[in-house]
Amino acid sequence: GWTGDLPSQVAGLRQQGRRVEIITPESASRAAIGVNQMDPATRISSARAGFEQGRREAARLTFVRDPSDMAAN
């Protein structure tokens, strides 16, 4: 399983030859989230902003799968 902090996880994956992209909330997503990530009042706007950011990121990134990964799915 995954343990440790993000930089350690990224380093471990890169040592295995994996390409790693870290995606964090952009300004529109951060604004939608607000100051309290647990505030139910921002749930819908946060989800919409994150979904739109995800669509843009998906269009930007190209995923190349290792054939051995395909067997696991």
CSV table of C-alpha atoms in Angstrom, one decimal:
chain,number,residue,atom,x,y,z
A,1,GLY,CA,0.0,0.0,0.0
A,2,TRP,CA,0.8,3.7,-0.2
A,3,THR,CA,2.6,5.2,2.8
A,4,GLY,CA,4.6,8.3,3.3
A,5,ASP,CA,4.5,11.8,1.9
A,6,LEU,CA,3.8,12.7,-1.7
A,7,PRO,CA,7.4,13.5,-2.6
A,8,SER,CA,8.5,10.1,-1.4
A,9,GLN,CA,5.7,8.4,-3.4
A,10,VAL,CA,6.6,10.3,-6.5
A,11,ALA,CA,10.3,9.5,-6.1
A,12,GLY,CA,9.5,5.8,-5.7
A,13,LEU,CA,7.4,5.7,-8.8
A,14,ARG,CA,10.0,7.6,-10.9
A,15,GLN,CA,12.6,5.1,-9.7
A,16,GLN,CA,10.4,2.4,-11.2
A,17,GLY,CA,10.5,4.3,-14.5
A,18,ARG,CA,7.0,5.7,-14.2
A,19,ARG,CA,6.0,9.1,-15.5
A,20,VAL,CA,4.4,11.1,-12.7
A,21,GLU,CA,2.2,14.2,-13.1
A,22,ILE,CA,1.1,16.0,-10.0
A,23,ILE,CA,-2.2,17.9,-10.4
A,24,THR,CA,-3.3,20.3,-7.8
A,25,PRO,CA,-6.3,22.6,-7.8
A,26,GLU,CA,-6.0,25.6,-10.1
A,27,SER,CA,-7.2,29.1,-9.1
A,28,ALA,CA,-10.8,28.5,-10.1
A,29,SER,CA,-10.9,25.2,-8.2
A,30,ARG,CA,-9.3,26.8,-5.1
A,31,ALA,CA,-11.9,29.6,-5.2
A,32,ALA,CA,-14.7,27.2,-5.5
A,33,ILE,CA,-13.4,25.1,-2.5
A,34,GLY,CA,-13.1,28.2,-0.4
A,35,VAL,CA,-11.3,28.4,3.0
A,36,ASN,CA,-13.0,25.3,4.5
A,37,GLN,CA,-12.7,22.1,2.4
A,38,MET,CA,-15.3,20.4,4.5
A,39,ASP,CA,-18.0,23.1,4.0
A,40,PRO,CA,-21.1,21.4,2.5
A,41,ALA,CA,-22.1,24.7,0.9
A,42,THR,CA,-19.2,24.6,-1.5
A,43,ARG,CA,-19.5,20.9,-2.4
A,44,ILE,CA,-21.3,21.4,-5.7
A,45,SER,CA,-19.3,24.3,-7.0
A,46,SER,CA,-16.1,22.5,-5.9
A,47,ALA,CA,-17.1,19.4,-7.7
A,48,ARG,CA,-17.9,21.3,-10.9
A,49,ALA,CA,-14.7,23.2,-10.9
A,50,GLY,CA,-12.7,20.1,-10.2
A,51,PHE,CA,-14.5,18.2,-13.0
A,52,GLU,CA,-13.8,21.0,-15.5
A,53,GLN,CA,-10.1,21.1,-14.4
A,54,GLY,CA,-9.9,17.4,-14.8
A,55,ARG,CA,-11.3,17.6,-18.3
A,56,ARG,CA,-8.7,20.1,-19.3
A,57,GLU,CA,-5.9,18.1,-17.7
A,58,ALA,CA,-7.0,14.9,-19.4
A,59,ALA,CA,-6.9,16.7,-22.7
A,60,ARG,CA,-3.3,17.9,-21.9
A,61,LEU,CA,-1.9,14.6,-20.7
A,62,THR,CA,-1.2,11.5,-22.8
A,63,PHE,CA,-1.2,8.2,-20.9
A,64,VAL,CA,1.0,5.4,-22.2
A,65,ARG,CA,0.2,2.2,-20.4
A,66,ASP,CA,2.7,-0.5,-19.7
A,67,PRO,CA,1.3,-3.8,-21.3
A,68,SER,CA,1.9,-5.6,-17.9
A,69,ASP,CA,-0.5,-3.1,-16.3
A,70,MET,CA,-3.2,-4.0,-18.8
A,71,ALA,CA,-3.3,-7.6,-17.6
A,72,ALA,CA,-4.1,-6.5,-14.1
A,73,ASN,CA,-7.3,-4.7,-15.2
